[in-house]
mmCIF file of C-alpha atoms and ligand atoms in Angstrom:
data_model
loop_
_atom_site.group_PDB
_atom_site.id
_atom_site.type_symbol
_atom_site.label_atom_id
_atom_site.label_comp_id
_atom_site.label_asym_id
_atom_site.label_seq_id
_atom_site.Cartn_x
_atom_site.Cartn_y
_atom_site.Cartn_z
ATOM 1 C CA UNK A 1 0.000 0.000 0.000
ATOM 2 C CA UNK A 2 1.118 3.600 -0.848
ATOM 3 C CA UNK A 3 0.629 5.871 2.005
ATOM 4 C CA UNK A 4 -1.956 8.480 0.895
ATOM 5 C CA UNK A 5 0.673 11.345 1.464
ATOM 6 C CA UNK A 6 2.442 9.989 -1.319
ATOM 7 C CA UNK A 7 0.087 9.809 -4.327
ATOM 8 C CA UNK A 8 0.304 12.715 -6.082
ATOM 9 C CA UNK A 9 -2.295 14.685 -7.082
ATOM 10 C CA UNK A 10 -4.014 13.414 -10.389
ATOM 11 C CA UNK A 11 -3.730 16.340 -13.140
ATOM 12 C CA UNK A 12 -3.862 16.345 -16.667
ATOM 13 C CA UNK A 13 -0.151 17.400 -17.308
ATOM 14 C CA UNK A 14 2.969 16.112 -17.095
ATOM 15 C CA UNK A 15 5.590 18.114 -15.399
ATOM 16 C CA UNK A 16 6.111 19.842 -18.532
ATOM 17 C CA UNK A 17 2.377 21.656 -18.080
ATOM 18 C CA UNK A 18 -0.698 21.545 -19.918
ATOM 19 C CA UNK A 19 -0.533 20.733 -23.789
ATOM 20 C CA UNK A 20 -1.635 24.359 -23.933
ATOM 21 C CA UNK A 21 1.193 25.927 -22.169
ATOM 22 C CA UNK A 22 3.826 23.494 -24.045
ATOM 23 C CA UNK A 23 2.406 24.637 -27.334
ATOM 24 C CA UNK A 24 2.872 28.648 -26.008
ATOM 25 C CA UNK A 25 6.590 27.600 -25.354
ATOM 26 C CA UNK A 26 7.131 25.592 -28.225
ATOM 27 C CA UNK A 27 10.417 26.591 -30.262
ATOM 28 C CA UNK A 28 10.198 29.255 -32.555
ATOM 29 C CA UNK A 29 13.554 30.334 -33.598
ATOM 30 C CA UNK A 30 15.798 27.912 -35.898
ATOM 31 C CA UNK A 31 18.929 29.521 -33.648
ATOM 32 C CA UNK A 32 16.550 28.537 -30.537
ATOM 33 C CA UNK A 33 16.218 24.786 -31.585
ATOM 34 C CA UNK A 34 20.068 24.288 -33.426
ATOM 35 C CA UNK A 35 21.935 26.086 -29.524
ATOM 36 C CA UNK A 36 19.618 22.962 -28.229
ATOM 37 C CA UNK A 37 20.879 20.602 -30.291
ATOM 38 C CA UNK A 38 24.500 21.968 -29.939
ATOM 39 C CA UNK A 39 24.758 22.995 -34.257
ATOM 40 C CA UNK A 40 26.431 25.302 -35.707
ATOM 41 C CA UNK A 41 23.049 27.117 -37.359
ATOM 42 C CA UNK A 42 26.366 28.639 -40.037
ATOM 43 C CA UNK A 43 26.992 24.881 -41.159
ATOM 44 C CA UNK A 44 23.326 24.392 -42.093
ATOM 45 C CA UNK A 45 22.516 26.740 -45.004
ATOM 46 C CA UNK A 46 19.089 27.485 -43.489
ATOM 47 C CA UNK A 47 16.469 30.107 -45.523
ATOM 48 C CA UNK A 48 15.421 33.380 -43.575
ATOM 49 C CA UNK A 49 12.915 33.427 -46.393
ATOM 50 C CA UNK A 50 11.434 29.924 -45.927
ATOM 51 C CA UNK A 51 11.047 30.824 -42.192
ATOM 52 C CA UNK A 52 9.212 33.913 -42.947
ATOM 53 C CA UNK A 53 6.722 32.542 -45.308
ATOM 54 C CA UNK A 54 6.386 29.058 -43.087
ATOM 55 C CA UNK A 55 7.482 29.510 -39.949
ATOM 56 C CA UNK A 56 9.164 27.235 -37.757
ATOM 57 C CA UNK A 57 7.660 25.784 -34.950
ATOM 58 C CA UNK A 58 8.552 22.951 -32.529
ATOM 59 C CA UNK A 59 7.325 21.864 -29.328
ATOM 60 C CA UNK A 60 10.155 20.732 -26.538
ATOM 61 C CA UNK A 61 8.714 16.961 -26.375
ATOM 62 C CA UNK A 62 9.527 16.683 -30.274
ATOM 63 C CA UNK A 63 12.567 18.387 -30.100
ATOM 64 C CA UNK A 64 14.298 16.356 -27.160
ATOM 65 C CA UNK A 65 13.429 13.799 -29.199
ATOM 66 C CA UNK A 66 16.023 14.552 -31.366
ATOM 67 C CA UNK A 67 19.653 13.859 -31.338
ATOM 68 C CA UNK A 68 22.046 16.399 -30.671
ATOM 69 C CA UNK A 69 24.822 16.720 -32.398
ATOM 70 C CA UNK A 70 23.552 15.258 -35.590
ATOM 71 C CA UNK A 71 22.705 17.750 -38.290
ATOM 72 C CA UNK A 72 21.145 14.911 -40.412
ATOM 73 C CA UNK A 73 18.684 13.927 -37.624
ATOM 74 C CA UNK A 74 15.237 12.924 -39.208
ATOM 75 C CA UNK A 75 13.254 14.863 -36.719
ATOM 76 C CA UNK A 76 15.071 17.843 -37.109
ATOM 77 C CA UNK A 77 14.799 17.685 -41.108
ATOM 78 C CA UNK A 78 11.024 17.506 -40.945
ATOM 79 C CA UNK A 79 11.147 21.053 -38.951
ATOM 80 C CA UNK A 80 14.038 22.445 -40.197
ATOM 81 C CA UNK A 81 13.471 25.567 -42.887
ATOM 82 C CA UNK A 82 16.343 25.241 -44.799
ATOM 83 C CA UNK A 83 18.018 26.548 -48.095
ATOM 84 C CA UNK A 84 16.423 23.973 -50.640
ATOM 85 C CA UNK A 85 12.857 25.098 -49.961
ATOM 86 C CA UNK A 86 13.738 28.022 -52.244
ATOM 87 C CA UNK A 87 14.220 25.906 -54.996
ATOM 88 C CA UNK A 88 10.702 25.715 -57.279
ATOM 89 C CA UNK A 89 11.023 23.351 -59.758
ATOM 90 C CA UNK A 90 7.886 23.122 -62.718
ATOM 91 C CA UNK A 91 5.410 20.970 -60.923
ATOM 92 C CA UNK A 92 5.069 22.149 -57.751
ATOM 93 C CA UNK A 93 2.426 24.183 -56.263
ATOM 94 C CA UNK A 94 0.642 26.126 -53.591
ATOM 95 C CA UNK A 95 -2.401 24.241 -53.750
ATOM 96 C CA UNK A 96 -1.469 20.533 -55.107
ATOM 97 C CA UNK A 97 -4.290 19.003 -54.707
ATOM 98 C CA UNK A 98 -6.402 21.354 -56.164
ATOM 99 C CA UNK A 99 -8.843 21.447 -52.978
ATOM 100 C CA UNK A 100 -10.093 24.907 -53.119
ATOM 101 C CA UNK A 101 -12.185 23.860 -56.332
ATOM 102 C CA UNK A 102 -13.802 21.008 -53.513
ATOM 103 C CA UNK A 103 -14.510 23.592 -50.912
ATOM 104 C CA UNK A 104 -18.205 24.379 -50.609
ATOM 105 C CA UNK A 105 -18.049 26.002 -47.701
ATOM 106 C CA UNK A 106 -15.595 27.424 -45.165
ATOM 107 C CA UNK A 107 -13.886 24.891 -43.655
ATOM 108 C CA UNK A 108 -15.656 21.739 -45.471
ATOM 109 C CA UNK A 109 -13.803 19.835 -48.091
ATOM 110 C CA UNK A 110 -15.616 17.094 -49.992
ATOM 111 C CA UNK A 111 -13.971 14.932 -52.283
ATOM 112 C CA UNK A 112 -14.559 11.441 -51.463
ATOM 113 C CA UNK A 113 -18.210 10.233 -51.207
ATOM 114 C CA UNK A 114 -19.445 9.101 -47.697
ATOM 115 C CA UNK A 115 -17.221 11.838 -45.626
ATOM 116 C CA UNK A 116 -16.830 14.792 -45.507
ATOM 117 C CA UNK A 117 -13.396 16.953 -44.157
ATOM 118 C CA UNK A 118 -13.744 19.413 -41.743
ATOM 119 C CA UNK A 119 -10.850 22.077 -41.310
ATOM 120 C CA UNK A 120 -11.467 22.616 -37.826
ATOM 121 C CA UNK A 121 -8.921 24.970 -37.283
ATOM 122 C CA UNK A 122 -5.368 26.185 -39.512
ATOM 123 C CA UNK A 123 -3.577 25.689 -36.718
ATOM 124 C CA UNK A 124 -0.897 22.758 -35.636
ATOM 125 C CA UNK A 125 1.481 22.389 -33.260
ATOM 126 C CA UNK A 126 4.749 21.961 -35.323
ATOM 127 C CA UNK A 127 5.178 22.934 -38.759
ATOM 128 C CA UNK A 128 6.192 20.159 -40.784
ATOM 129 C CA UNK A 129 8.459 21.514 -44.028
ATOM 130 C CA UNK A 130 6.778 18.946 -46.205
ATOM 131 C CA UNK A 131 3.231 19.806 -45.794
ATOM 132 C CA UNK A 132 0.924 20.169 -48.100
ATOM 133 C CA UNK A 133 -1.297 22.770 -46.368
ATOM 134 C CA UNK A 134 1.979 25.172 -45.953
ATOM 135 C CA UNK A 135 -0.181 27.477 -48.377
ATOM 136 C CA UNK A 136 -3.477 26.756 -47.941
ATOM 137 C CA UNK A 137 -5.842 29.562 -47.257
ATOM 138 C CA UNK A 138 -6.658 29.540 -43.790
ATOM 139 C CA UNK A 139 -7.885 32.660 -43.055
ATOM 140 C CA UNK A 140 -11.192 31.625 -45.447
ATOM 141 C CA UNK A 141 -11.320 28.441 -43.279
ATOM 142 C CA UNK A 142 -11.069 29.510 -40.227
ATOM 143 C CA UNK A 143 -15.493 28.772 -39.745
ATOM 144 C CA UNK A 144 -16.531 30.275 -35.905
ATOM 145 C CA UNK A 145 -20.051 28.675 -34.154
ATOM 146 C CA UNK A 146 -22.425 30.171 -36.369
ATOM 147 C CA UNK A 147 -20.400 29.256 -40.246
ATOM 148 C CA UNK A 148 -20.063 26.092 -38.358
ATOM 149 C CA UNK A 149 -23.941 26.053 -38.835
ATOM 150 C CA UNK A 150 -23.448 25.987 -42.868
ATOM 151 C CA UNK A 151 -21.233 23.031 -42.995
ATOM 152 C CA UNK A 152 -23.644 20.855 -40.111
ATOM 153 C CA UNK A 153 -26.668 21.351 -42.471
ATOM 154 C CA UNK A 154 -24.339 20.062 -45.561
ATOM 155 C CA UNK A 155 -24.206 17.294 -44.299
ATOM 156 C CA UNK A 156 -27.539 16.688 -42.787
ATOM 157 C CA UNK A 157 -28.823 17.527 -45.646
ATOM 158 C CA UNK A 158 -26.724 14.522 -47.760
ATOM 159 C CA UNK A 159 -27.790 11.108 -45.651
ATOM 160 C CA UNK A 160 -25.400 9.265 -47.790
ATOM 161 C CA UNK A 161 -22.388 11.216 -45.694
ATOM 162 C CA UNK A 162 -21.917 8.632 -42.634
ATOM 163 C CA UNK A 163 -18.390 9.977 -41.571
ATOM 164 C CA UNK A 164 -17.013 12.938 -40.657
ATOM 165 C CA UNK A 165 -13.427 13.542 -40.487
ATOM 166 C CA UNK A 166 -11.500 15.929 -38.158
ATOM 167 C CA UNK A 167 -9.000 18.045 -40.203
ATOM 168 C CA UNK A 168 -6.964 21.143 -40.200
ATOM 169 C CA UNK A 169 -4.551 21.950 -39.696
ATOM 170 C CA UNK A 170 -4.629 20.040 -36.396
ATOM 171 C CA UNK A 171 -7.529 19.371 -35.268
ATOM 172 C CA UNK A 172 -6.503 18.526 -31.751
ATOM 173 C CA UNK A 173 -5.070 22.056 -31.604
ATOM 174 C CA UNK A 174 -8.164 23.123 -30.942
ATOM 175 C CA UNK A 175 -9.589 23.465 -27.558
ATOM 176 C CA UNK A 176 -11.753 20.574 -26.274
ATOM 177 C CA UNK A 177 -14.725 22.330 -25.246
ATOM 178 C CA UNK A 178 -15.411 23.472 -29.306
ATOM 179 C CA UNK A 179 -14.585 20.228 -30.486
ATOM 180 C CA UNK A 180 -17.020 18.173 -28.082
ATOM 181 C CA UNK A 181 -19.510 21.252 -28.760
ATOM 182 C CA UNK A 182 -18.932 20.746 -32.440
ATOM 183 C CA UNK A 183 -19.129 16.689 -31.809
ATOM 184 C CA UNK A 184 -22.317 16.931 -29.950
ATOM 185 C CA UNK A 185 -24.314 18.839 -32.992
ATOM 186 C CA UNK A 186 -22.702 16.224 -35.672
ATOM 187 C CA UNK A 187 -24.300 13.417 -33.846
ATOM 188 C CA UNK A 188 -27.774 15.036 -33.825
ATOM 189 C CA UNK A 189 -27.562 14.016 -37.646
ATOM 190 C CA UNK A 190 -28.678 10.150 -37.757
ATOM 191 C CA UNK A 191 -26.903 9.135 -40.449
ATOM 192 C CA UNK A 192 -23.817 10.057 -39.215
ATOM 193 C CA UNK A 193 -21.723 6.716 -37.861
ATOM 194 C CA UNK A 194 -18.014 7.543 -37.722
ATOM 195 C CA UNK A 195 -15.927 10.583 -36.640
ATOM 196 C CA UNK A 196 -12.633 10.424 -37.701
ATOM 197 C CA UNK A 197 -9.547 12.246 -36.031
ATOM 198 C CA UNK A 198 -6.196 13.132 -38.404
ATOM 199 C CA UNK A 199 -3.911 14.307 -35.670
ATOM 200 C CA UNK A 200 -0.472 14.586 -35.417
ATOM 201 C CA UNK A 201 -0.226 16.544 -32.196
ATOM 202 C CA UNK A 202 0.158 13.106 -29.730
ATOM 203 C CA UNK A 203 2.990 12.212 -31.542
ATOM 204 C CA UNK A 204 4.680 15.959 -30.984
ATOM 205 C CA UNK A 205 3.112 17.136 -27.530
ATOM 206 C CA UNK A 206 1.956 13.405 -26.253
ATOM 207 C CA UNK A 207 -0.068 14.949 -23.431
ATOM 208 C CA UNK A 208 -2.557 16.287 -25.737
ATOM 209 C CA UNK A 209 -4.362 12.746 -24.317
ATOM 210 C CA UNK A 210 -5.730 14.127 -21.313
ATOM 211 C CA UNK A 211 -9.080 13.644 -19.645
ATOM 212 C CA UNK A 212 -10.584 16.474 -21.260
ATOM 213 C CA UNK A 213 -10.022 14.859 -24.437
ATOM 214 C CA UNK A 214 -11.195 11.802 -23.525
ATOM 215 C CA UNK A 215 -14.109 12.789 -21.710
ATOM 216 C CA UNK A 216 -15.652 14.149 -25.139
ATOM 217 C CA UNK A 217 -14.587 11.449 -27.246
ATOM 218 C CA UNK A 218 -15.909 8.564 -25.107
ATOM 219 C CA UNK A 219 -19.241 10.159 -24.379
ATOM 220 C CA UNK A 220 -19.571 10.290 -28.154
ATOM 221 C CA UNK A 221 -22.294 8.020 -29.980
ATOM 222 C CA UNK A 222 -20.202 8.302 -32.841
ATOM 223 C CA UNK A 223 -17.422 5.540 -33.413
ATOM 224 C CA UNK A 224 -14.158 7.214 -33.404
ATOM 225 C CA UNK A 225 -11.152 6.307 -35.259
ATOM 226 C CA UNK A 226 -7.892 8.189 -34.539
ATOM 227 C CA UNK A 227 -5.489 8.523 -37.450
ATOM 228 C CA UNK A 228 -1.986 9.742 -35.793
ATOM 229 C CA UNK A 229 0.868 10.882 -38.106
ATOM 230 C CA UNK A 230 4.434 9.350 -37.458
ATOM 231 C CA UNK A 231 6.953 9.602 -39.933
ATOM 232 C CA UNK A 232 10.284 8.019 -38.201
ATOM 233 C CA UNK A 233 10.524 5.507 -35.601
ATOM 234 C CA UNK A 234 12.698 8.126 -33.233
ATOM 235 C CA UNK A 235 9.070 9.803 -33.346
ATOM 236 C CA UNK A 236 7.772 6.795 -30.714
ATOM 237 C CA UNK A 237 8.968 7.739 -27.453
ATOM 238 C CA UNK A 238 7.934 6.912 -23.842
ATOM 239 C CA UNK A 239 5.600 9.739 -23.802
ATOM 240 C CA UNK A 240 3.781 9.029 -26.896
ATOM 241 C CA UNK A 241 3.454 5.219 -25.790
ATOM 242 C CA UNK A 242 1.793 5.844 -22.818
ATOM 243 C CA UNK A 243 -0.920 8.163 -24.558
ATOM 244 C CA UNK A 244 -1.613 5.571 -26.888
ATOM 245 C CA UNK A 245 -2.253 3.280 -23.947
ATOM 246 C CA UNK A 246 -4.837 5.990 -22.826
ATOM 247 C CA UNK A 247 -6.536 5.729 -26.502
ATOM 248 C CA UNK A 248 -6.207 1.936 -26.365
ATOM 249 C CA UNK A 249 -8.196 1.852 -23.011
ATOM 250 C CA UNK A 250 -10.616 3.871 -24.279
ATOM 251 C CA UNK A 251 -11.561 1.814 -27.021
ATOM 252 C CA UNK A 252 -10.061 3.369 -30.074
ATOM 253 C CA UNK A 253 -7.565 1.597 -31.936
ATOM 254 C CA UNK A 254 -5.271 4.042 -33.309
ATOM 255 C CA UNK A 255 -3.941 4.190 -36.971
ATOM 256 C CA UNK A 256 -0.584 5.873 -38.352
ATOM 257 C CA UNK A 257 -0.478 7.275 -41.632
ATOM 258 C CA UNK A 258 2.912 8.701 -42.792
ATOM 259 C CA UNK A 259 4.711 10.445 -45.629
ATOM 260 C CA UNK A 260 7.474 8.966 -47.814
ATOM 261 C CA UNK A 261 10.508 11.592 -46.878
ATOM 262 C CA UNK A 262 13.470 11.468 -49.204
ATOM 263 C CA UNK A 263 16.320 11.534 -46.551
ATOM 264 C CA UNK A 264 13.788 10.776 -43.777
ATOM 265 C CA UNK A 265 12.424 7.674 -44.125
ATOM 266 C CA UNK A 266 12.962 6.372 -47.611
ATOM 267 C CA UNK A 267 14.922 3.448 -46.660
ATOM 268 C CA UNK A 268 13.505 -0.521 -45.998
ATOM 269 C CA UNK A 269 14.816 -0.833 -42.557
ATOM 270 C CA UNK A 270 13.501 2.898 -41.058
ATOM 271 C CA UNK A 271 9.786 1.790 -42.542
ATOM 272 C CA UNK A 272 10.044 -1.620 -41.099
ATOM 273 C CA UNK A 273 11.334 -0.213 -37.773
ATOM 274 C CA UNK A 274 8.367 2.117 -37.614
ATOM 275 C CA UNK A 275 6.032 -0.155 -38.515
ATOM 276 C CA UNK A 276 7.268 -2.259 -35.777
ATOM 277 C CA UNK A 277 7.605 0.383 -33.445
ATOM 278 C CA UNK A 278 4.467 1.364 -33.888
ATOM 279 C CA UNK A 279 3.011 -2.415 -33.338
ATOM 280 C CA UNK A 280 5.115 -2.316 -30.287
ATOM 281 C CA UNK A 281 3.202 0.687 -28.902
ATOM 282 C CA UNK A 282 -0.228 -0.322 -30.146
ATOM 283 C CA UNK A 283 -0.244 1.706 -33.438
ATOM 284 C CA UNK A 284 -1.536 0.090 -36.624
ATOM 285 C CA UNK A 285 -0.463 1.157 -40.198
ATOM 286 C CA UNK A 286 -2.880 2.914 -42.560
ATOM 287 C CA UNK A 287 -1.071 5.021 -45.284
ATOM 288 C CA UNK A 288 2.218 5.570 -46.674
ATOM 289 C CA UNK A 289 1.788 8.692 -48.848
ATOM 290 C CA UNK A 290 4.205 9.482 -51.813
ATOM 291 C CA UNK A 291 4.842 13.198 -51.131
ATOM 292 C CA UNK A 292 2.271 15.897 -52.480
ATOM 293 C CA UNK A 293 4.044 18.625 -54.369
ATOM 294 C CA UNK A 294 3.685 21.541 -52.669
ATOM 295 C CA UNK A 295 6.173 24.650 -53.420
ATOM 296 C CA UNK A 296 8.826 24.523 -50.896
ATOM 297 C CA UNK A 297 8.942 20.682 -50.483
ATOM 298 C CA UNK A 298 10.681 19.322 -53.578
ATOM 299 C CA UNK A 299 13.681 18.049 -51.694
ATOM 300 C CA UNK A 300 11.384 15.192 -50.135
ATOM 301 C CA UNK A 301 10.752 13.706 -53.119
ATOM 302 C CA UNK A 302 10.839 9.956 -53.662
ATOM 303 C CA UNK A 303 10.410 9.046 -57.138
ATOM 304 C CA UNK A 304 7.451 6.848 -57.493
ATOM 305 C CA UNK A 305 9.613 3.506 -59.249
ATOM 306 C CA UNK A 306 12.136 3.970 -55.708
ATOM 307 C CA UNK A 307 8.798 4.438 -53.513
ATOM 308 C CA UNK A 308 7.414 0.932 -55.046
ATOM 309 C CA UNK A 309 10.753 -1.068 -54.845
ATOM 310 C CA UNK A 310 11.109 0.186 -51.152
ATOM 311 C CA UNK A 311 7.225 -0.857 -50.623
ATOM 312 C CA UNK A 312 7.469 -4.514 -52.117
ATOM 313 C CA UNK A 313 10.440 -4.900 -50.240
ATOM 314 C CA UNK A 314 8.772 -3.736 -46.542
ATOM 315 C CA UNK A 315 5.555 -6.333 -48.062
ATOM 316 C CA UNK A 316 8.379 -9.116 -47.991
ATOM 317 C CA UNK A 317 9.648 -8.371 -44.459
ATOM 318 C CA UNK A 318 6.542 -7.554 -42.711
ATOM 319 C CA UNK A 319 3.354 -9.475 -41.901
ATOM 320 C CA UNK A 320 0.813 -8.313 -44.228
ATOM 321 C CA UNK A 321 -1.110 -6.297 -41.563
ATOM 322 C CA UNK A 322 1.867 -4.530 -41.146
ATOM 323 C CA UNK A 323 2.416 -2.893 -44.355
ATOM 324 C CA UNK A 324 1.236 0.126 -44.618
ATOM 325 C CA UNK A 325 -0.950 1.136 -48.330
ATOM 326 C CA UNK A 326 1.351 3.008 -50.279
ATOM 327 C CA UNK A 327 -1.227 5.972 -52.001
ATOM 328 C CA UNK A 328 -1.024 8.870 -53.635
ATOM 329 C CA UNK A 329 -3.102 11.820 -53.464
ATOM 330 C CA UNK A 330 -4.493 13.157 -57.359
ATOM 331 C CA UNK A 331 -6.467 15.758 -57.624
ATOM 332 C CA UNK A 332 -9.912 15.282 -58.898
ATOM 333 C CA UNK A 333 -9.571 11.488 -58.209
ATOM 334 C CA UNK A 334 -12.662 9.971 -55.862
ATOM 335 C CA UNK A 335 -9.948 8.538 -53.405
ATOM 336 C CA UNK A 336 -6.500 8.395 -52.940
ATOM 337 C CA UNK A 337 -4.473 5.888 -55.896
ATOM 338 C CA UNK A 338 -3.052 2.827 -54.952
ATOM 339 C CA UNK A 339 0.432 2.115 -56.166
HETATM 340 C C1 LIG B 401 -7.778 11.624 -47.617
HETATM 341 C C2 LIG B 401 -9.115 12.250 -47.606
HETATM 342 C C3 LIG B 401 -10.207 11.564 -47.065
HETATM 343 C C4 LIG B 401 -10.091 10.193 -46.448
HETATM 344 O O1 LIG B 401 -9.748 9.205 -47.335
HETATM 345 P P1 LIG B 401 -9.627 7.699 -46.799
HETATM 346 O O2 LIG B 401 -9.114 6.918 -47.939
HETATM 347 O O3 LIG B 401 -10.983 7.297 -46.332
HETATM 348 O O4 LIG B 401 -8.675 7.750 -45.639
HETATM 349 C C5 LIG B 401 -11.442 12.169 -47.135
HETATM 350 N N1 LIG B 401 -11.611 13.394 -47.681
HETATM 351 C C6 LIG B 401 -10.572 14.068 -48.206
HETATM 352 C C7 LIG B 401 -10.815 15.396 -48.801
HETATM 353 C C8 LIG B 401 -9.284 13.527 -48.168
HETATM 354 O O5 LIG B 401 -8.271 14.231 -48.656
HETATM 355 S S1 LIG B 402 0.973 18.533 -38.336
HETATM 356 FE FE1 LIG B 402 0.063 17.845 -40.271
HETATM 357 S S2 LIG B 402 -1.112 19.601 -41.018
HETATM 358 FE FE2 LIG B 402 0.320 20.347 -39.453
HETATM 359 S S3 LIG B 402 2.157 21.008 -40.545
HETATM 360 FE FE3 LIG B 402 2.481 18.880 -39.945
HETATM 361 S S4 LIG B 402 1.788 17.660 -41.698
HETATM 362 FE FE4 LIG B 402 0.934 19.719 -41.919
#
């Protein structure tokens, strides 16, 4: 037995704070994060410009998950705004999947039929260099209660729309009392079944799993699917297990989806040590996306004959439910392409 003066207090945070207070101190400044990581920022050949037009931004618990020393550190290439996002070869875009032409309304995307995508907020919690929303026009997406109205009556008014997917931006960088305020009116529509979260801020500030969190999502009629995003094994540390564990044991069975990162990931054994680090922690695979071509991001590219040799050689190693789909995202397509 534990004598009561010892058990500490039961909070939501860890002793780095609230999710909220570790995104307010997450790292802004590329000198900020490469002091950390004890680099020389003059050996890098970072891009004022490409911090200017997409900021950097990384929270501590993704950051200390990085190695120090090591200029060539996955994690810190995925945040890092450096001198080849200036490049702009033919082919790349600001919007490459051609979305605003499937945006109704603010802040509702619908492409695929039988769910819709809801851009609950522009924000996230880390800016990832390879994104594909780097240029996407927030500010029209940015819906408050009452657009939220608009986009609620779209899809009551289409019964064959049974899932709604969380989107942003990070969804989960909103605050919990809108998103269990915007849950609660979605399930008022009866044909709704699923909600669907695409998060990636677990995997960067792993306390984001809090009580509050799960308060709204259990309470929910709606079956929820969680869809993290974890490019590197590195990316699965203690903290992120144990929030998985909190999904786990509250029934949702969490998915990864990640993007094919030349330099990153674009090797056999880093996508069959995810995948297995991922199993390891309770994560299943979902996607491996080939890179969307946004402006800025042409460094990351795989070409698609490498990204299918790597594939059928992770289908060979791995148990089949293991192996992540490897898709592609066209524009005007009715889902994403198989490769
Ligand atoms: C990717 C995407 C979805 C979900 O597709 P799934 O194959 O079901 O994961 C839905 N809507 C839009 C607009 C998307 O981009
Ligand atoms: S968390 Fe997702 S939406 Fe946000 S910058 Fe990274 S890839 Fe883009």
């Amino acid at each position: 037995m534990i004598p009561q003066s010892q058990v500490s207090c039961q909070t939501d945070s860890s002793d780095r704070g609230t999710w909220q207070s570790q995104l307010i101190s997450a790292i802004r400044d590329p000198e900020v994060l490469c002091q950390r990581l004890r680099l020389n920022t003059s050996d890098l050949s970072l891009s004022a410009q490409a911090h200017k037009d997409f900021p950097l931004l990384v929270p501590i618990a993704f950051a200390e998950l990085m190695e120090t020393g090591n200029p060539d550190d996955p994690l810190l290439l995925q945040v890092l705004n450096r001198s080849e996002e200036d490049t702009n070869p033919p082919g790349y875009s600001d919007d490459p999947l051609q979305e605003q032409g499937f945006n109704p309304l603010p802040g509702l995307v619908h492409k695929y039929p039988g769910r819709v995508l809801l851009i609950v907020t522009g924000k996230c919690a880390i800016n990832c260099r390879y994104c594909f929303r780097r240029s996407f026009a927030y500010g029209d997406n940015n819906p408050g209660r009452q657009d939220w109205q608009a986009a609620i009556s779209y899809i009551r008014e289409r019964s064959n729309i049974t899932e709604v997917i969380y989107s942003g931006g990070d969804p989960l960088s909103a605050p919990d009392k809108h998103l269990a305020w915007l849950t609660e009116q979605l399930e008022e529509i009866p044909h709704l079944k699923r909600l669907r979260i695409h998060t990636r801020l677990p995997v960067v500030i792993p306390d984001r799993i809090n009580d509050d969190f799960l308060s709204w999502v259990t309470k929910s009629r709606l079956r929820t699917q969680v869809v993290l995003h974890i490019n590197h094994p590195n990316e699965i540390g203690e903290e992120l297990i144990k929030a998985v564990k909190k999904l786990i044991n509250a029934g949702i069975q969490p998915l990864n989806q990640s993007v094919l990162l030349r330099g990153i990931n674009d090797s056999v054994e880093t996508l069959q040590a995810l995948q297995e680090a991922g199993f390891d922690a309770g994560i299943m695979p979902y996607y491996l996306f080939c890179l969307d071509r946004v402006r800025g991001a042409s460094h990351f590219e795989v070409p698609l004959n490498k990204a299918h040799k790597i594939w059928t050689e992770l289908q060979q190693r791995l148990p089949g439910y293991l192996v992540p789909r490897l898709a592609l995202e066209e524009p005007g397509e009715n889902s994403k392409t198989l490769l």
